[in-house]
One Martini backbone bead per residue (centre of mass of N, CA, C, O) as a GRO file, in nm:
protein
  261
    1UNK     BB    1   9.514   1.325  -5.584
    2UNK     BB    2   9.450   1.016  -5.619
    3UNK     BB    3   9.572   0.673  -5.745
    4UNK     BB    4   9.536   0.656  -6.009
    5UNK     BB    5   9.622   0.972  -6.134
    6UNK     BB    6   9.949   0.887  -5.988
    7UNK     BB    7   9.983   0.656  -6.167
    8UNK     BB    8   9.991   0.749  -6.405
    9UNK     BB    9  10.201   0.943  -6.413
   10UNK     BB   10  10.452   0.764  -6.278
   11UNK     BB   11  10.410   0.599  -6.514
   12UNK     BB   12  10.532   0.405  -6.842
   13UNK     BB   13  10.356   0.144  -6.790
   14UNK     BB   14  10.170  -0.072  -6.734
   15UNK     BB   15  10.389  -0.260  -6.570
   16UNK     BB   16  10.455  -0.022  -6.380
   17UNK     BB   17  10.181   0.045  -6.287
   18UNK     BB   18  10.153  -0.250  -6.140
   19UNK     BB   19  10.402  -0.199  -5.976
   20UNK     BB   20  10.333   0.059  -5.818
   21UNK     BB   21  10.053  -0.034  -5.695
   22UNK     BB   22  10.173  -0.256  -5.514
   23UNK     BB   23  10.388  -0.083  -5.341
   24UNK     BB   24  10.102   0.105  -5.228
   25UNK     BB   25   9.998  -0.163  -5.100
   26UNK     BB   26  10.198  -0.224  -4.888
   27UNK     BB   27  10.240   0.031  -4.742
   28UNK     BB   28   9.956   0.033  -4.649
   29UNK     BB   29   9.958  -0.199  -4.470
   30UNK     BB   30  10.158  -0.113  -4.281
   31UNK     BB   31  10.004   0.127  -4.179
   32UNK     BB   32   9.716  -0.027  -4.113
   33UNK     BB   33   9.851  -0.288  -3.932
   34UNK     BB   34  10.187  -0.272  -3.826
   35UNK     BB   35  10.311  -0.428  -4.045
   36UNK     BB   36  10.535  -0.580  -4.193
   37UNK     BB   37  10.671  -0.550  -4.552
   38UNK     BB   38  10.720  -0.693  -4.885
   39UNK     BB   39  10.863  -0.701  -5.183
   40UNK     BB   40  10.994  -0.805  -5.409
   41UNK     BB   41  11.219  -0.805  -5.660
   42UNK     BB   42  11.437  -0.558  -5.770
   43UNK     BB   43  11.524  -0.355  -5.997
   44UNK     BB   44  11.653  -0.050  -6.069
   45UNK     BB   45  11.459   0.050  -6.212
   46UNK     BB   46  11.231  -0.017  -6.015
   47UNK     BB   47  11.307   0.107  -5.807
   48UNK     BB   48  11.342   0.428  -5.926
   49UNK     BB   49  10.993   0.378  -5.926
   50UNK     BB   50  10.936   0.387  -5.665
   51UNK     BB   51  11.099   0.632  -5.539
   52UNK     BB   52  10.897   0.853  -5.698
   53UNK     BB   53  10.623   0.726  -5.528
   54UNK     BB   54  10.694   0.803  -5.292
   55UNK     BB   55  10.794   1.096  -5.284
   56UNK     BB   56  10.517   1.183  -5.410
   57UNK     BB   57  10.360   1.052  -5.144
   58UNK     BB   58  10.575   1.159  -4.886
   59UNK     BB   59  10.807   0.950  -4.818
   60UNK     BB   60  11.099   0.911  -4.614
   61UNK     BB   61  11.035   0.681  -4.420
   62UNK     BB   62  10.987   0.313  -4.324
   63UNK     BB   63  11.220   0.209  -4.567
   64UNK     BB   64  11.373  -0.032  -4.752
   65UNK     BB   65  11.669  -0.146  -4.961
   66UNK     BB   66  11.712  -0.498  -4.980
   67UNK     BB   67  11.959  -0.791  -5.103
   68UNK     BB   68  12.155  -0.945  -4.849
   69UNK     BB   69  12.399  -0.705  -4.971
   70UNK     BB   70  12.636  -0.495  -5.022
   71UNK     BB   71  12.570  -0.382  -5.340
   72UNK     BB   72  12.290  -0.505  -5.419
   73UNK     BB   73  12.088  -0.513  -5.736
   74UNK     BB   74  11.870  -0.669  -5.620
   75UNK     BB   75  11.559  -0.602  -5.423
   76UNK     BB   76  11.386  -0.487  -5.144
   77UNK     BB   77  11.109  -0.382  -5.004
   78UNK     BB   78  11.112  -0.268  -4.695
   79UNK     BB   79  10.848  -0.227  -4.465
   80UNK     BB   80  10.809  -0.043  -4.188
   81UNK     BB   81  10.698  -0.020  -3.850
   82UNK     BB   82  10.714   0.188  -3.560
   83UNK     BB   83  10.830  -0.090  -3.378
   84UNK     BB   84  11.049  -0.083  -3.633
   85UNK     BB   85  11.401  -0.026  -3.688
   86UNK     BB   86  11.431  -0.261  -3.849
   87UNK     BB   87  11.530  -0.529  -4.007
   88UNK     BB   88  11.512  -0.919  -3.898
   89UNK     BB   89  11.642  -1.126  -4.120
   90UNK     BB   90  11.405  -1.276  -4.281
   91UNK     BB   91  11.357  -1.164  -4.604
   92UNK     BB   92  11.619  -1.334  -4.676
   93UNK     BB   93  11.756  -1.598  -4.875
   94UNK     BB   94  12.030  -1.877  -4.943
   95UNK     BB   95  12.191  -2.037  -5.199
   96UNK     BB   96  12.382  -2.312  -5.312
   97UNK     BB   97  12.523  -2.399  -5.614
   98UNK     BB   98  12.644  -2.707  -5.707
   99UNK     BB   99  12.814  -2.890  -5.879
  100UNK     BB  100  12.903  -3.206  -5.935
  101UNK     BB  101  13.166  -3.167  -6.164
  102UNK     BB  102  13.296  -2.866  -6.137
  103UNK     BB  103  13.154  -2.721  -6.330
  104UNK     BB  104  13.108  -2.406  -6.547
  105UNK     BB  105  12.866  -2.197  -6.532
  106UNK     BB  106  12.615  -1.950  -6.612
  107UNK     BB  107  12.392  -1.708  -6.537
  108UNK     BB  108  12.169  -1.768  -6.759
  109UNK     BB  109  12.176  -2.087  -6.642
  110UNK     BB  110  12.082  -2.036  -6.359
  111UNK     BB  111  11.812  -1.875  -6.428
  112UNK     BB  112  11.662  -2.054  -6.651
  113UNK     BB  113  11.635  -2.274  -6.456
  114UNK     BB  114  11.441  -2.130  -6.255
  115UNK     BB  115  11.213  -2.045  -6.453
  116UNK     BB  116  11.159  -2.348  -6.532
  117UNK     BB  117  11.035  -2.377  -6.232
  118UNK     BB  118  10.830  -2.113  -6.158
  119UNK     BB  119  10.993  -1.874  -6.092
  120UNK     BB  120  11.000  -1.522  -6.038
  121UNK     BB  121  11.165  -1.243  -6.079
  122UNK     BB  122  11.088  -1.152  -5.777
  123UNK     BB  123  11.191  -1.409  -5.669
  124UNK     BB  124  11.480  -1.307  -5.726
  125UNK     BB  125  11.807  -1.241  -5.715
  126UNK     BB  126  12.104  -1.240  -5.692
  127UNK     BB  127  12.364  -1.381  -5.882
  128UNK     BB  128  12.692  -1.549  -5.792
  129UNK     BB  129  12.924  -1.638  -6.000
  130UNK     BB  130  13.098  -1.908  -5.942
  131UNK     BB  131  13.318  -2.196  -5.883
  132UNK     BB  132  13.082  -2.454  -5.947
  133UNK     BB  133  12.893  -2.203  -5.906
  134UNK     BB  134  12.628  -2.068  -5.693
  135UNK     BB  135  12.467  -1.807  -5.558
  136UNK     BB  136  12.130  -1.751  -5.423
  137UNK     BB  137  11.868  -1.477  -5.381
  138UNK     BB  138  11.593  -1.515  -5.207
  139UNK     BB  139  11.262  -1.607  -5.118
  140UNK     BB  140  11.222  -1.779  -4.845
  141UNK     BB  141  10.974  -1.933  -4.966
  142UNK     BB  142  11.144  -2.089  -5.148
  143UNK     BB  143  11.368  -2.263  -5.045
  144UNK     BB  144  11.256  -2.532  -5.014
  145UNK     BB  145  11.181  -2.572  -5.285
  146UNK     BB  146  11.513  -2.550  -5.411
  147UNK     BB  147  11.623  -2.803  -5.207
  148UNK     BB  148  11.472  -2.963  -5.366
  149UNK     BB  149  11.423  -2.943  -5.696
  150UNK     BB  150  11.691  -2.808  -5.771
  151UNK     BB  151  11.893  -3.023  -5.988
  152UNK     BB  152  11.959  -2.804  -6.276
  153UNK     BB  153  12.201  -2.674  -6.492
  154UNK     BB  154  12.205  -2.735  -6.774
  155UNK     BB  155  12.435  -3.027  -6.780
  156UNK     BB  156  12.385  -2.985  -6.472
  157UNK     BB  157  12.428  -3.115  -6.142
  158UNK     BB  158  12.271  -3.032  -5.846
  159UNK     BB  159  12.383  -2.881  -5.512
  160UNK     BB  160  12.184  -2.768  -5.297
  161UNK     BB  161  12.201  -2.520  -5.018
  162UNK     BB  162  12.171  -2.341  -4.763
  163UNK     BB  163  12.308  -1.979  -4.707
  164UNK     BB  164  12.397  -1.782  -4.506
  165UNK     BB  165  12.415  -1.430  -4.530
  166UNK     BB  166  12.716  -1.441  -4.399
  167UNK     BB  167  12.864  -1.659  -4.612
  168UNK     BB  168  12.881  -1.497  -4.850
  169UNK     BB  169  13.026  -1.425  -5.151
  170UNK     BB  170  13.164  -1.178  -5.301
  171UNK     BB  171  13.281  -1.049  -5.643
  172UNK     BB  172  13.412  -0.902  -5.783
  173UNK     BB  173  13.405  -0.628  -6.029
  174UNK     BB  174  13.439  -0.561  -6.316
  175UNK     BB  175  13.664  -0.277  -6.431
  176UNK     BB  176  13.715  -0.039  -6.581
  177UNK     BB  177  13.932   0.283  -6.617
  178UNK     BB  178  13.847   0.612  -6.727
  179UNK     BB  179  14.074   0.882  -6.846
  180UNK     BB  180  13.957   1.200  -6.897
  181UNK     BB  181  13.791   1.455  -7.088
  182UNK     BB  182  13.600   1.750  -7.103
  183UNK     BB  183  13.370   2.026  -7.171
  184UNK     BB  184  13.134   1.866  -7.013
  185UNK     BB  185  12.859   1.730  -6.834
  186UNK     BB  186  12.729   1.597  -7.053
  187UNK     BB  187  12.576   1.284  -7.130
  188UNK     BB  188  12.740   1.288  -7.420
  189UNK     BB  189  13.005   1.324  -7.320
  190UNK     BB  190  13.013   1.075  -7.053
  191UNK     BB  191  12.955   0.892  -7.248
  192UNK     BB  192  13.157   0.856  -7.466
  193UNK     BB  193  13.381   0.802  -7.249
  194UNK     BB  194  13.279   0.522  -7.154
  195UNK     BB  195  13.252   0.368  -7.432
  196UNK     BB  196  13.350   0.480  -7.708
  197UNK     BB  197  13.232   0.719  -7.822
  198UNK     BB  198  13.059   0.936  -8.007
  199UNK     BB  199  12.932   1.184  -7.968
  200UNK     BB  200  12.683   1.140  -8.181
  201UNK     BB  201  12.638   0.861  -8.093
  202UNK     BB  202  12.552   0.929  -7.831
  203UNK     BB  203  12.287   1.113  -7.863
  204UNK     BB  204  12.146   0.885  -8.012
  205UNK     BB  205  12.126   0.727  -7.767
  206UNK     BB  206  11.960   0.940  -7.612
  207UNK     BB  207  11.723   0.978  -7.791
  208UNK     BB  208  11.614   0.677  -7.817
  209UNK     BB  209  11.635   0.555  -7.515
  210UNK     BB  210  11.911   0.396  -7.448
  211UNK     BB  211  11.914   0.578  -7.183
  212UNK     BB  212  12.032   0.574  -6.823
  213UNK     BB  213  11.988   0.765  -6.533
  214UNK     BB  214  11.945   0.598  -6.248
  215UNK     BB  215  11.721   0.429  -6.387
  216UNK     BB  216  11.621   0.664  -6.578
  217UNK     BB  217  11.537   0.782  -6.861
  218UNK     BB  218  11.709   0.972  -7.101
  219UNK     BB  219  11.657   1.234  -7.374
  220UNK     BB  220  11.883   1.437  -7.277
  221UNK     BB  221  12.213   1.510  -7.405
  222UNK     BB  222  12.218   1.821  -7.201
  223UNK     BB  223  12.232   1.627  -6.920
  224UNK     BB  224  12.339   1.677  -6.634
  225UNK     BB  225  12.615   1.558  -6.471
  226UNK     BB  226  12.748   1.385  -6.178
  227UNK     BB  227  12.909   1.247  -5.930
  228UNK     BB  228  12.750   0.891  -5.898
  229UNK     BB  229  12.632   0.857  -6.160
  230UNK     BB  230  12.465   0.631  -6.356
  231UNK     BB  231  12.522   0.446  -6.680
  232UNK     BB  232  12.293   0.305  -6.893
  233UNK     BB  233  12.317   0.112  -7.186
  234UNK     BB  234  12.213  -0.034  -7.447
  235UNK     BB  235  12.432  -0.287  -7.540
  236UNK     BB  236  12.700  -0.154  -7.326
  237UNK     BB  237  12.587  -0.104  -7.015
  238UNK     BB  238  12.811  -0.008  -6.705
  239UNK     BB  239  12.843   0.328  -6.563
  240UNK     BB  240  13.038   0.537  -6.359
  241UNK     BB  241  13.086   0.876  -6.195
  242UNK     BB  242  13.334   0.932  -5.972
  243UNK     BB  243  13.515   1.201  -6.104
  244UNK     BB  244  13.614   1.526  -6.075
  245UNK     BB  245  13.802   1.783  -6.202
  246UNK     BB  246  13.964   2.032  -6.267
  247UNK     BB  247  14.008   2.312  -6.455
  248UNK     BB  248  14.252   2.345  -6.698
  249UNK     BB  249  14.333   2.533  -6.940
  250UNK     BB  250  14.122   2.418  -7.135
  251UNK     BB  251  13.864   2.373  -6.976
  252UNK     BB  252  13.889   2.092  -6.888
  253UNK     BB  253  13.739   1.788  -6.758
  254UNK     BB  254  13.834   1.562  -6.539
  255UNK     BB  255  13.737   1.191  -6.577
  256UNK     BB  256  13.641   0.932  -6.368
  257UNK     BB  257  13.561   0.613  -6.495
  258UNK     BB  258  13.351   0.344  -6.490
  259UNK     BB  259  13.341   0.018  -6.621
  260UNK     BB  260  13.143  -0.234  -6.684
  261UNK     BB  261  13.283  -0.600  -6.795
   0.00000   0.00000   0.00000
């Protein structure tokens, strides 16, 4: 199979596909030149689309995705050469931006004003909206850009400075804990309880593709989940299967879910 009909085959989507080209053109590189190289930053879906692509490939080592602390959604894929056995912490960089006036802004008017600068969304990672301002992981490329330029976003004024990503602060993220049981583990069974949907509307929000299994769209509402598959609908978030226990007298399973609010 060619590297065309590799790509027909592996995308969803024209910007998949070219997505997914570019990927392709990495790995090549770190292969042929024998230097690291790295993507843009990728959202989970586009991770999950990369490593299927991967893994079509049959590459099995030689890259990690890392977003520059551990838990991080939005990450970089960053292909190693032989002679280097991991990162060596240089593929990304961050910077703290506070309000001048103490005030405090959402995570959308961060992304906003950074947009508004002309970077694209591969070059950013991460934000992490803390008091008083955020923390923002970016391709190191950008940095110096960033703390001249970005003096504002929504009706505040900032003071962007670099910030070693030893010093993030990561905040705890909100999830509530949903304890319930189920029939089977059924795609529709564990979105309807971690969403508090009924069974009927959990399908059809499956059917529609409004839902995704680790970042991948599932419309097969009979789709078996396990513990630790994260599971995503379109309008109402995400939520992870930590745990299924042992079945009760009446046949049914137990399972907590996290639902991220």
């Amino acid at each position: 199979m060619d590297k065309r009909e590799l790509l027909d085959r592996a995308a969803h989507s024209p910007e998949e596909r070219l997505l997914l080209s570019r990927v392709w053109d990495k790995c090549e590189q770190c292969r042929m030149r024998n230097i690291p190289t790295a993507t843009g930053f990728l959202s989970p879906q586009e991770q999950a689309a990369a490593q299927h692509l991967l893994n079509a490939l049959g590459c099995r080592e030689g890259y990690v995705l890392w977003g520059g602390y551990d838990g991080a959604e939005r990450k970089r894929l960053l292909f190693l050469p032989e002679w280097m056995a991991e990162p060596d912490g240089t593929e990304i960089a961050a910077v703290r931006a506070a309000c001048r006036s103490g005030g405090d802004l959402t995570h959308r008017d961060f992304l906003g004003s950074l947009m508004a600068l002309g970077l694209t969304r591969e070059k950013i990672g991460d934000i992490l909206v803390e008091s008083g301002g955020c923390q923002v992981l970016v391709d190191p490329l950008s940095l110096d850009f960033l703390t001249q330029s970005w003096d504002s976003a929504g009706r505040e004024r900032l003071t962007v400075t670099p910030l070693p990503l030893e010093g993030l602060t990561v905040p705890e993220a909100a999830v509530k804990e949903v304890r319930d049981t189920v029939s089977s583990l059924r795609l529709d069974n564990v979105l309807a309880s971690g969403f508090g949907l009924s069974r009927g509307k959990a399908a059809e929000a499956v059917e529609k593709g409004a839902v995704q299994v680790n970042y991948t769209v599932c419309q097969k509402p009979d789709k078996p989940v396990s513990a630790g598959d994260v599971i995503t609908c379109r309008g109402l978030g995400k939520c992870v299967l930590d745990t299924v226990g042992s079945p009760t007298k009446k046949n049914r399973l137990p399972v907590v879910i996290r639902r991220f609010i």
